[in-house]
Amino acid sequence: FDAVGPLKSAGVKVLCTATTVEEARALERAGVDAIIAQGWEAGGHRGSFAINADDSGVGLFALIPQIRDAVTVPVIAAGGIADGRGIAAAFALGADGVQIGTAFLLCPEAAPSPAHRAAVRSGSEADTRLTLAHSGRPARARRTPYIDAMAQDRTPLPDFPVMYGLSAPLQRAAAERGDDDCQFLLYGQSAALAREMPAGALVEKLAAEGLAACAALGRAG
């Protein structure tokens, strides 16, 4: 938190990620301008302050309203949002904005490896898990034999970033063989909703879908 004050003094807007209400409160006390409420569904590394269990977390639907009630700064929802329905739901729960990642992985502007792109293209809501096995910090990635085997072995792993150095040879070997047994393919639980189109067109479509879904909620009320 020591960097927040100097950054704001320099005119920098500071946005930080919280995965729990406690983290959100701590961020507001530190003076951040907005809080990104990252749900359990999110792909990639979790934005938690400390290494926590790779089998525990708070889903976005439970997290947004509790963080919204706990802080006064803007709240940005992240995790599992990939279409207008998710955007509308986040706003209905109290979010001021949304952050979207996995939905853009199939855009031509994105640069995942062919194996990563194929994994997202065939992804489902149930084929990822939180793992410490590649970096030493919890990250949601496609389940692989390596990740599943490491989850069964509860031996403490080296801290981040040491684990990257240990897992990198396995990732390179898997990539050279053309399989994903040990690759680190990061994406979230909304992969099946990802669409292949230019990023600009996707932003326009998401905005239109979100407005339509919000309007439908208003009519339903």
PDB file of C-alpha atoms in Angstrom:
ATOM      1  CA  PHE A   1       0.000   0.000   0.000  1.00  0.00           C
ATOM      2  CA  ASP A   2       3.008   2.338   0.363  1.00  0.00           C
ATOM      3  CA  ALA A   3       2.926   3.120  -3.362  1.00  0.00           C
ATOM      4  CA  VAL A   4      -0.689   4.332  -3.431  1.00  0.00           C
ATOM      5  CA  GLY A   5      -0.008   7.785  -1.953  1.00  0.00           C
ATOM      6  CA  PRO A   6       2.915   8.689  -4.247  1.00  0.00           C
ATOM      7  CA  LEU A   7       1.027   7.418  -7.309  1.00  0.00           C
ATOM      8  CA  LYS A   8      -2.032   9.505  -6.518  1.00  0.00           C
ATOM      9  CA  SER A   9       0.145  12.539  -5.807  1.00  0.00           C
ATOM     10  CA  ALA A  10       1.523  12.132  -9.320  1.00  0.00           C
ATOM     11  CA  GLY A  11      -2.001  12.154 -10.741  1.00  0.00           C
ATOM     12  CA  VAL A  12      -2.229   8.408 -11.340  1.00  0.00           C
ATOM     13  CA  LYS A  13      -5.588   6.718 -10.884  1.00  0.00           C
ATOM     14  CA  VAL A  14      -5.132   3.595  -8.756  1.00  0.00           C
ATOM     15  CA  LEU A  15      -7.353   0.545  -9.281  1.00  0.00           C
ATOM     16  CA  CYS A  16      -6.712  -2.621  -7.265  1.00  0.00           C
ATOM     17  CA  THR A  17      -8.224  -6.075  -7.124  1.00  0.00           C
ATOM     18  CA  ALA A  18     -10.031  -7.543  -4.127  1.00  0.00           C
ATOM     19  CA  THR A  19     -11.196 -11.140  -3.787  1.00  0.00           C
ATOM     20  CA  THR A  20     -12.805 -10.670  -0.351  1.00  0.00           C
ATOM     21  CA  VAL A  21     -14.654  -7.929   1.524  1.00  0.00           C
ATOM     22  CA  GLU A  22     -11.725  -7.592   3.943  1.00  0.00           C
ATOM     23  CA  GLU A  23      -9.369  -6.881   1.065  1.00  0.00           C
ATOM     24  CA  ALA A  24     -11.792  -4.316  -0.365  1.00  0.00           C
ATOM     25  CA  ARG A  25     -11.981  -2.446   2.933  1.00  0.00           C
ATOM     26  CA  ALA A  26      -8.195  -2.429   3.214  1.00  0.00           C
ATOM     27  CA  LEU A  27      -7.900  -1.034  -0.307  1.00  0.00           C
ATOM     28  CA  GLU A  28     -10.339   1.775   0.409  1.00  0.00           C
ATOM     29  CA  ARG A  29      -8.432   2.684   3.574  1.00  0.00           C
ATOM     30  CA  ALA A  30      -5.267   2.801   1.484  1.00  0.00           C
ATOM     31  CA  GLY A  31      -6.886   5.376  -0.779  1.00  0.00           C
ATOM     32  CA  VAL A  32      -7.434   3.540  -4.074  1.00  0.00           C
ATOM     33  CA  ASP A  33      -9.738   5.158  -6.623  1.00  0.00           C
ATOM     34  CA  ALA A  34     -11.680   2.013  -7.517  1.00  0.00           C
ATOM     35  CA  ILE A  35     -11.842  -1.636  -6.510  1.00  0.00           C
ATOM     36  CA  ILE A  36     -12.008  -4.555  -8.917  1.00  0.00           C
ATOM     37  CA  ALA A  37     -14.123  -7.260  -7.260  1.00  0.00           C
ATOM     38  CA  GLN A  38     -12.654 -10.451  -8.703  1.00  0.00           C
ATOM     39  CA  GLY A  39     -14.884 -13.503  -8.371  1.00  0.00           C
ATOM     40  CA  TRP A  40     -13.849 -17.126  -8.113  1.00  0.00           C
ATOM     41  CA  GLU A  41     -14.809 -17.626 -11.766  1.00  0.00           C
ATOM     42  CA  ALA A  42     -12.056 -15.393 -13.143  1.00  0.00           C
ATOM     43  CA  GLY A  43      -9.309 -16.819 -15.304  1.00  0.00           C
ATOM     44  CA  GLY A  44      -5.629 -16.231 -14.705  1.00  0.00           C
ATOM     45  CA  HIS A  45      -3.971 -15.349 -11.420  1.00  0.00           C
ATOM     46  CA  ARG A  46      -6.147 -14.346  -8.505  1.00  0.00           C
ATOM     47  CA  GLY A  47      -5.735 -10.782  -7.298  1.00  0.00           C
ATOM     48  CA  SER A  48      -5.617 -11.734  -3.620  1.00  0.00           C
ATOM     49  CA  PHE A  49      -3.108 -10.044  -1.327  1.00  0.00           C
ATOM     50  CA  ALA A  50      -1.577 -13.230   0.061  1.00  0.00           C
ATOM     51  CA  ILE A  51      -1.311 -16.780  -1.156  1.00  0.00           C
ATOM     52  CA  ASN A  52      -4.492 -18.513  -0.101  1.00  0.00           C
ATOM     53  CA  ALA A  53      -5.937 -21.964  -0.624  1.00  0.00           C
ATOM     54  CA  ASP A  54      -6.320 -22.995  -4.248  1.00  0.00           C
ATOM     55  CA  ASP A  55      -9.645 -24.657  -3.457  1.00  0.00           C
ATOM     56  CA  SER A  56     -11.454 -21.735  -1.836  1.00  0.00           C
ATOM     57  CA  GLY A  57     -12.883 -18.477  -3.083  1.00  0.00           C
ATOM     58  CA  VAL A  58     -15.957 -16.268  -3.331  1.00  0.00           C
ATOM     59  CA  GLY A  59     -18.150 -16.312  -6.434  1.00  0.00           C
ATOM     60  CA  LEU A  60     -18.834 -12.997  -8.150  1.00  0.00           C
ATOM     61  CA  PHE A  61     -22.571 -12.936  -7.415  1.00  0.00           C
ATOM     62  CA  ALA A  62     -21.882 -13.193  -3.688  1.00  0.00           C
ATOM     63  CA  LEU A  63     -18.899 -10.849  -3.806  1.00  0.00           C
ATOM     64  CA  ILE A  64     -20.271  -7.808  -5.672  1.00  0.00           C
ATOM     65  CA  PRO A  65     -23.098  -6.822  -3.299  1.00  0.00           C
ATOM     66  CA  GLN A  66     -21.024  -7.437  -0.177  1.00  0.00           C
ATOM     67  CA  ILE A  67     -18.144  -5.294  -1.441  1.00  0.00           C
ATOM     68  CA  ARG A  68     -20.621  -2.673  -2.671  1.00  0.00           C
ATOM     69  CA  ASP A  69     -22.092  -2.459   0.838  1.00  0.00           C
ATOM     70  CA  ALA A  70     -18.645  -2.275   2.443  1.00  0.00           C
ATOM     71  CA  VAL A  71     -16.983   0.537   0.445  1.00  0.00           C
ATOM     72  CA  THR A  72     -17.847   3.908  -1.089  1.00  0.00           C
ATOM     73  CA  VAL A  73     -15.415   3.942  -4.036  1.00  0.00           C
ATOM     74  CA  PRO A  74     -16.502   2.592  -7.448  1.00  0.00           C
ATOM     75  CA  VAL A  75     -16.643  -1.199  -7.741  1.00  0.00           C
ATOM     76  CA  ILE A  76     -15.713  -2.977 -10.986  1.00  0.00           C
ATOM     77  CA  ALA A  77     -16.895  -6.579 -11.368  1.00  0.00           C
ATOM     78  CA  ALA A  78     -14.577  -9.229 -12.828  1.00  0.00           C
ATOM     79  CA  GLY A  79     -14.894 -12.974 -13.284  1.00  0.00           C
ATOM     80  CA  GLY A  80     -17.174 -14.990 -15.547  1.00  0.00           C
ATOM     81  CA  ILE A  81     -18.598 -12.002 -17.443  1.00  0.00           C
ATOM     82  CA  ALA A  82     -18.584 -12.594 -21.190  1.00  0.00           C
ATOM     83  CA  ASP A  83     -21.846 -11.230 -22.608  1.00  0.00           C
ATOM     84  CA  GLY A  84     -24.545  -8.640 -22.015  1.00  0.00           C
ATOM     85  CA  ARG A  85     -26.402 -10.805 -19.544  1.00  0.00           C
ATOM     86  CA  GLY A  86     -23.371 -10.908 -17.270  1.00  0.00           C
ATOM     87  CA  ILE A  87     -22.873  -7.163 -17.612  1.00  0.00           C
ATOM     88  CA  ALA A  88     -26.499  -6.463 -16.661  1.00  0.00           C
ATOM     89  CA  ALA A  89     -26.305  -8.862 -13.735  1.00  0.00           C
ATOM     90  CA  ALA A  90     -23.172  -7.151 -12.415  1.00  0.00           C
ATOM     91  CA  PHE A  91     -24.837  -3.736 -12.584  1.00  0.00           C
ATOM     92  CA  ALA A  92     -27.974  -5.097 -10.920  1.00  0.00           C
ATOM     93  CA  LEU A  93     -25.825  -6.340  -8.038  1.00  0.00           C
ATOM     94  CA  GLY A  94     -24.246  -2.920  -7.512  1.00  0.00           C
ATOM     95  CA  ALA A  95     -21.192  -2.822  -9.774  1.00  0.00           C
ATOM     96  CA  ASP A  96     -20.235   0.477 -11.396  1.00  0.00           C
ATOM     97  CA  GLY A  97     -18.409  -1.205 -14.261  1.00  0.00           C
ATOM     98  CA  VAL A  98     -17.118  -4.558 -15.496  1.00  0.00           C
ATOM     99  CA  GLN A  99     -13.740  -6.011 -16.405  1.00  0.00           C
ATOM    100  CA  ILE A 100     -13.719  -8.732 -19.068  1.00  0.00           C
ATOM    101  CA  GLY A 101     -10.813 -10.982 -20.037  1.00  0.00           C
ATOM    102  CA  THR A 102     -11.566 -14.505 -21.252  1.00  0.00           C
ATOM    103  CA  ALA A 103     -14.199 -13.262 -23.733  1.00  0.00           C
ATOM    104  CA  PHE A 104     -11.434 -11.500 -25.704  1.00  0.00           C
ATOM    105  CA  LEU A 105      -9.042 -14.460 -26.010  1.00  0.00           C
ATOM    106  CA  LEU A 106     -10.503 -15.538 -29.369  1.00  0.00           C
ATOM    107  CA  CYS A 107     -10.240 -12.058 -30.882  1.00  0.00           C
ATOM    108  CA  PRO A 108      -7.627 -11.829 -33.670  1.00  0.00           C
ATOM    109  CA  GLU A 109      -5.855  -9.071 -31.703  1.00  0.00           C
ATOM    110  CA  ALA A 110      -5.167 -11.490 -28.850  1.00  0.00           C
ATOM    111  CA  ALA A 111      -1.961 -13.498 -28.973  1.00  0.00           C
ATOM    112  CA  PRO A 112      -2.481 -16.838 -27.209  1.00  0.00           C
ATOM    113  CA  SER A 113      -0.603 -19.849 -28.528  1.00  0.00           C
ATOM    114  CA  PRO A 114      -2.475 -22.151 -30.937  1.00  0.00           C
ATOM    115  CA  ALA A 115      -2.942 -24.637 -28.076  1.00  0.00           C
ATOM    116  CA  HIS A 116      -4.280 -21.895 -25.802  1.00  0.00           C
ATOM    117  CA  ARG A 117      -6.690 -20.647 -28.459  1.00  0.00           C
ATOM    118  CA  ALA A 118      -7.909 -24.195 -29.136  1.00  0.00           C
ATOM    119  CA  ALA A 119      -8.449 -24.788 -25.423  1.00  0.00           C
ATOM    120  CA  VAL A 120     -10.600 -21.663 -25.097  1.00  0.00           C
ATOM    121  CA  ARG A 121     -12.503 -22.524 -28.264  1.00  0.00           C
ATOM    122  CA  SER A 122     -13.455 -25.919 -26.821  1.00  0.00           C
ATOM    123  CA  GLY A 123     -13.682 -24.729 -23.212  1.00  0.00           C
ATOM    124  CA  SER A 124     -16.564 -25.376 -20.850  1.00  0.00           C
ATOM    125  CA  GLU A 125     -17.630 -24.125 -17.441  1.00  0.00           C
ATOM    126  CA  ALA A 126     -16.080 -27.154 -15.756  1.00  0.00           C
ATOM    127  CA  ASP A 127     -12.669 -27.700 -17.397  1.00  0.00           C
ATOM    128  CA  THR A 128     -10.565 -25.256 -15.354  1.00  0.00           C
ATOM    129  CA  ARG A 129      -9.341 -25.270 -11.781  1.00  0.00           C
ATOM    130  CA  LEU A 130      -7.322 -23.099  -9.416  1.00  0.00           C
ATOM    131  CA  THR A 131      -3.731 -24.263  -9.242  1.00  0.00           C
ATOM    132  CA  LEU A 132      -0.439 -23.336  -7.598  1.00  0.00           C
ATOM    133  CA  ALA A 133       1.464 -25.807  -9.750  1.00  0.00           C
ATOM    134  CA  HIS A 134       2.920 -23.439 -12.339  1.00  0.00           C
ATOM    135  CA  SER A 135       3.678 -20.166 -10.568  1.00  0.00           C
ATOM    136  CA  GLY A 136       3.290 -20.809  -6.849  1.00  0.00           C
ATOM    137  CA  ARG A 137       0.246 -18.510  -6.668  1.00  0.00           C
ATOM    138  CA  PRO A 138      -3.398 -19.478  -7.280  1.00  0.00           C
ATOM    139  CA  ALA A 139      -4.349 -19.195 -10.943  1.00  0.00           C
ATOM    140  CA  ARG A 140      -7.332 -20.538 -12.874  1.00  0.00           C
ATOM    141  CA  ALA A 141      -6.188 -22.571 -15.867  1.00  0.00           C
ATOM    142  CA  ARG A 142      -7.305 -25.487 -18.008  1.00  0.00           C
ATOM    143  CA  ARG A 143      -7.112 -28.760 -16.096  1.00  0.00           C
ATOM    144  CA  THR A 144      -4.222 -30.951 -17.219  1.00  0.00           C
ATOM    145  CA  PRO A 145      -2.780 -34.234 -15.938  1.00  0.00           C
ATOM    146  CA  TYR A 146       0.077 -32.244 -14.383  1.00  0.00           C
ATOM    147  CA  ILE A 147      -2.241 -29.839 -12.550  1.00  0.00           C
ATOM    148  CA  ASP A 148      -4.465 -32.662 -11.304  1.00  0.00           C
ATOM    149  CA  ALA A 149      -1.470 -34.698 -10.127  1.00  0.00           C
ATOM    150  CA  MET A 150       0.015 -31.724  -8.296  1.00  0.00           C
ATOM    151  CA  ALA A 151      -3.327 -31.108  -6.594  1.00  0.00           C
ATOM    152  CA  GLN A 152      -3.185 -34.603  -5.118  1.00  0.00           C
ATOM    153  CA  ASP A 153       0.292 -33.979  -3.674  1.00  0.00           C
ATOM    154  CA  ARG A 154      -0.127 -31.574  -0.768  1.00  0.00           C
ATOM    155  CA  THR A 155       3.597 -30.972  -0.343  1.00  0.00           C
ATOM    156  CA  PRO A 156       4.150 -27.192   0.040  1.00  0.00           C
ATOM    157  CA  LEU A 157       5.423 -25.631  -3.168  1.00  0.00           C
ATOM    158  CA  PRO A 158       8.163 -23.014  -3.498  1.00  0.00           C
ATOM    159  CA  ASP A 159       6.999 -19.411  -3.352  1.00  0.00           C
ATOM    160  CA  PHE A 160       6.277 -17.285  -6.413  1.00  0.00           C
ATOM    161  CA  PRO A 161       8.161 -16.765  -8.698  1.00  0.00           C
ATOM    162  CA  VAL A 162      10.485 -19.720  -7.970  1.00  0.00           C
ATOM    163  CA  MET A 163       7.835 -22.202  -9.071  1.00  0.00           C
ATOM    164  CA  TYR A 164       7.810 -20.660 -12.544  1.00  0.00           C
ATOM    165  CA  GLY A 165      11.424 -21.698 -13.003  1.00  0.00           C
ATOM    166  CA  LEU A 166      10.673 -25.250 -11.923  1.00  0.00           C
ATOM    167  CA  SER A 167       7.589 -25.694 -14.101  1.00  0.00           C
ATOM    168  CA  ALA A 168       8.917 -23.922 -17.214  1.00  0.00           C
ATOM    169  CA  PRO A 169      10.810 -26.959 -18.619  1.00  0.00           C
ATOM    170  CA  LEU A 170       7.633 -29.039 -18.375  1.00  0.00           C
ATOM    171  CA  GLN A 171       5.662 -26.376 -20.221  1.00  0.00           C
ATOM    172  CA  ARG A 172       8.287 -26.118 -22.970  1.00  0.00           C
ATOM    173  CA  ALA A 173       8.426 -29.882 -23.426  1.00  0.00           C
ATOM    174  CA  ALA A 174       4.635 -30.097 -23.681  1.00  0.00           C
ATOM    175  CA  ALA A 175       4.565 -27.277 -26.242  1.00  0.00           C
ATOM    176  CA  GLU A 176       7.269 -28.971 -28.316  1.00  0.00           C
ATOM    177  CA  ARG A 177       5.313 -32.239 -28.268  1.00  0.00           C
ATOM    178  CA  GLY A 178       2.147 -30.433 -29.282  1.00  0.00           C
ATOM    179  CA  ASP A 179       0.106 -31.540 -26.282  1.00  0.00           C
ATOM    180  CA  ASP A 180      -1.262 -29.666 -23.300  1.00  0.00           C
ATOM    181  CA  ASP A 181      -0.403 -32.179 -20.556  1.00  0.00           C
ATOM    182  CA  CYS A 182       1.796 -29.641 -18.769  1.00  0.00           C
ATOM    183  CA  GLN A 183       0.935 -26.366 -20.455  1.00  0.00           C
ATOM    184  CA  PHE A 184      -0.306 -23.363 -18.494  1.00  0.00           C
ATOM    185  CA  LEU A 185      -3.456 -22.367 -20.380  1.00  0.00           C
ATOM    186  CA  LEU A 186      -5.126 -19.557 -18.453  1.00  0.00           C
ATOM    187  CA  TYR A 187      -8.806 -18.730 -18.905  1.00  0.00           C
ATOM    188  CA  GLY A 188     -11.956 -18.458 -16.827  1.00  0.00           C
ATOM    189  CA  GLN A 189     -15.215 -20.315 -16.422  1.00  0.00           C
ATOM    190  CA  SER A 190     -16.941 -18.310 -19.178  1.00  0.00           C
ATOM    191  CA  ALA A 191     -14.805 -19.704 -22.030  1.00  0.00           C
ATOM    192  CA  ALA A 192     -17.791 -21.289 -23.767  1.00  0.00           C
ATOM    193  CA  LEU A 193     -19.254 -17.781 -24.200  1.00  0.00           C
ATOM    194  CA  ALA A 194     -16.182 -16.397 -25.996  1.00  0.00           C
ATOM    195  CA  ARG A 195     -16.782 -15.305 -29.590  1.00  0.00           C
ATOM    196  CA  GLU A 196     -14.363 -15.042 -32.495  1.00  0.00           C
ATOM    197  CA  MET A 197     -14.553 -11.483 -33.826  1.00  0.00           C
ATOM    198  CA  PRO A 198     -12.392  -8.353 -33.827  1.00  0.00           C
ATOM    199  CA  ALA A 199     -12.030  -6.768 -30.401  1.00  0.00           C
ATOM    200  CA  GLY A 200     -13.690  -3.514 -31.451  1.00  0.00           C
ATOM    201  CA  ALA A 201     -16.719  -5.356 -32.795  1.00  0.00           C
ATOM    202  CA  LEU A 202     -16.902  -7.405 -29.614  1.00  0.00           C
ATOM    203  CA  VAL A 203     -16.865  -4.276 -27.447  1.00  0.00           C
ATOM    204  CA  GLU A 204     -19.735  -2.833 -29.493  1.00  0.00           C
ATOM    205  CA  LYS A 205     -21.669  -6.092 -29.239  1.00  0.00           C
ATOM    206  CA  LEU A 206     -21.122  -6.356 -25.485  1.00  0.00           C
ATOM    207  CA  ALA A 207     -22.293  -2.773 -25.001  1.00  0.00           C
ATOM    208  CA  ALA A 208     -25.417  -3.350 -27.079  1.00  0.00           C
ATOM    209  CA  GLU A 209     -26.191  -6.622 -25.319  1.00  0.00           C
ATOM    210  CA  GLY A 210     -25.629  -5.045 -21.912  1.00  0.00           C
ATOM    211  CA  LEU A 211     -27.973  -2.144 -22.663  1.00  0.00           C
ATOM    212  CA  ALA A 212     -30.612  -4.519 -23.980  1.00  0.00           C
ATOM    213  CA  ALA A 213     -30.328  -6.777 -20.933  1.00  0.00           C
ATOM    214  CA  CYS A 214     -30.539  -3.817 -18.553  1.00  0.00           C
ATOM    215  CA  ALA A 215     -33.613  -2.556 -20.378  1.00  0.00           C
ATOM    216  CA  ALA A 216     -35.192  -6.009 -20.139  1.00  0.00           C
ATOM    217  CA  LEU A 217     -34.569  -6.009 -16.371  1.00  0.00           C
ATOM    218  CA  GLY A 218     -36.262  -2.633 -16.131  1.00  0.00           C
ATOM    219  CA  ARG A 219     -39.306  -3.880 -18.040  1.00  0.00           C
ATOM    220  CA  ALA A 220     -39.455  -6.997 -15.846  1.00  0.00           C
ATOM    221  CA  GLY A 221     -39.507  -4.781 -12.737  1.00  0.00           C
TER     222      GLY A 221
END
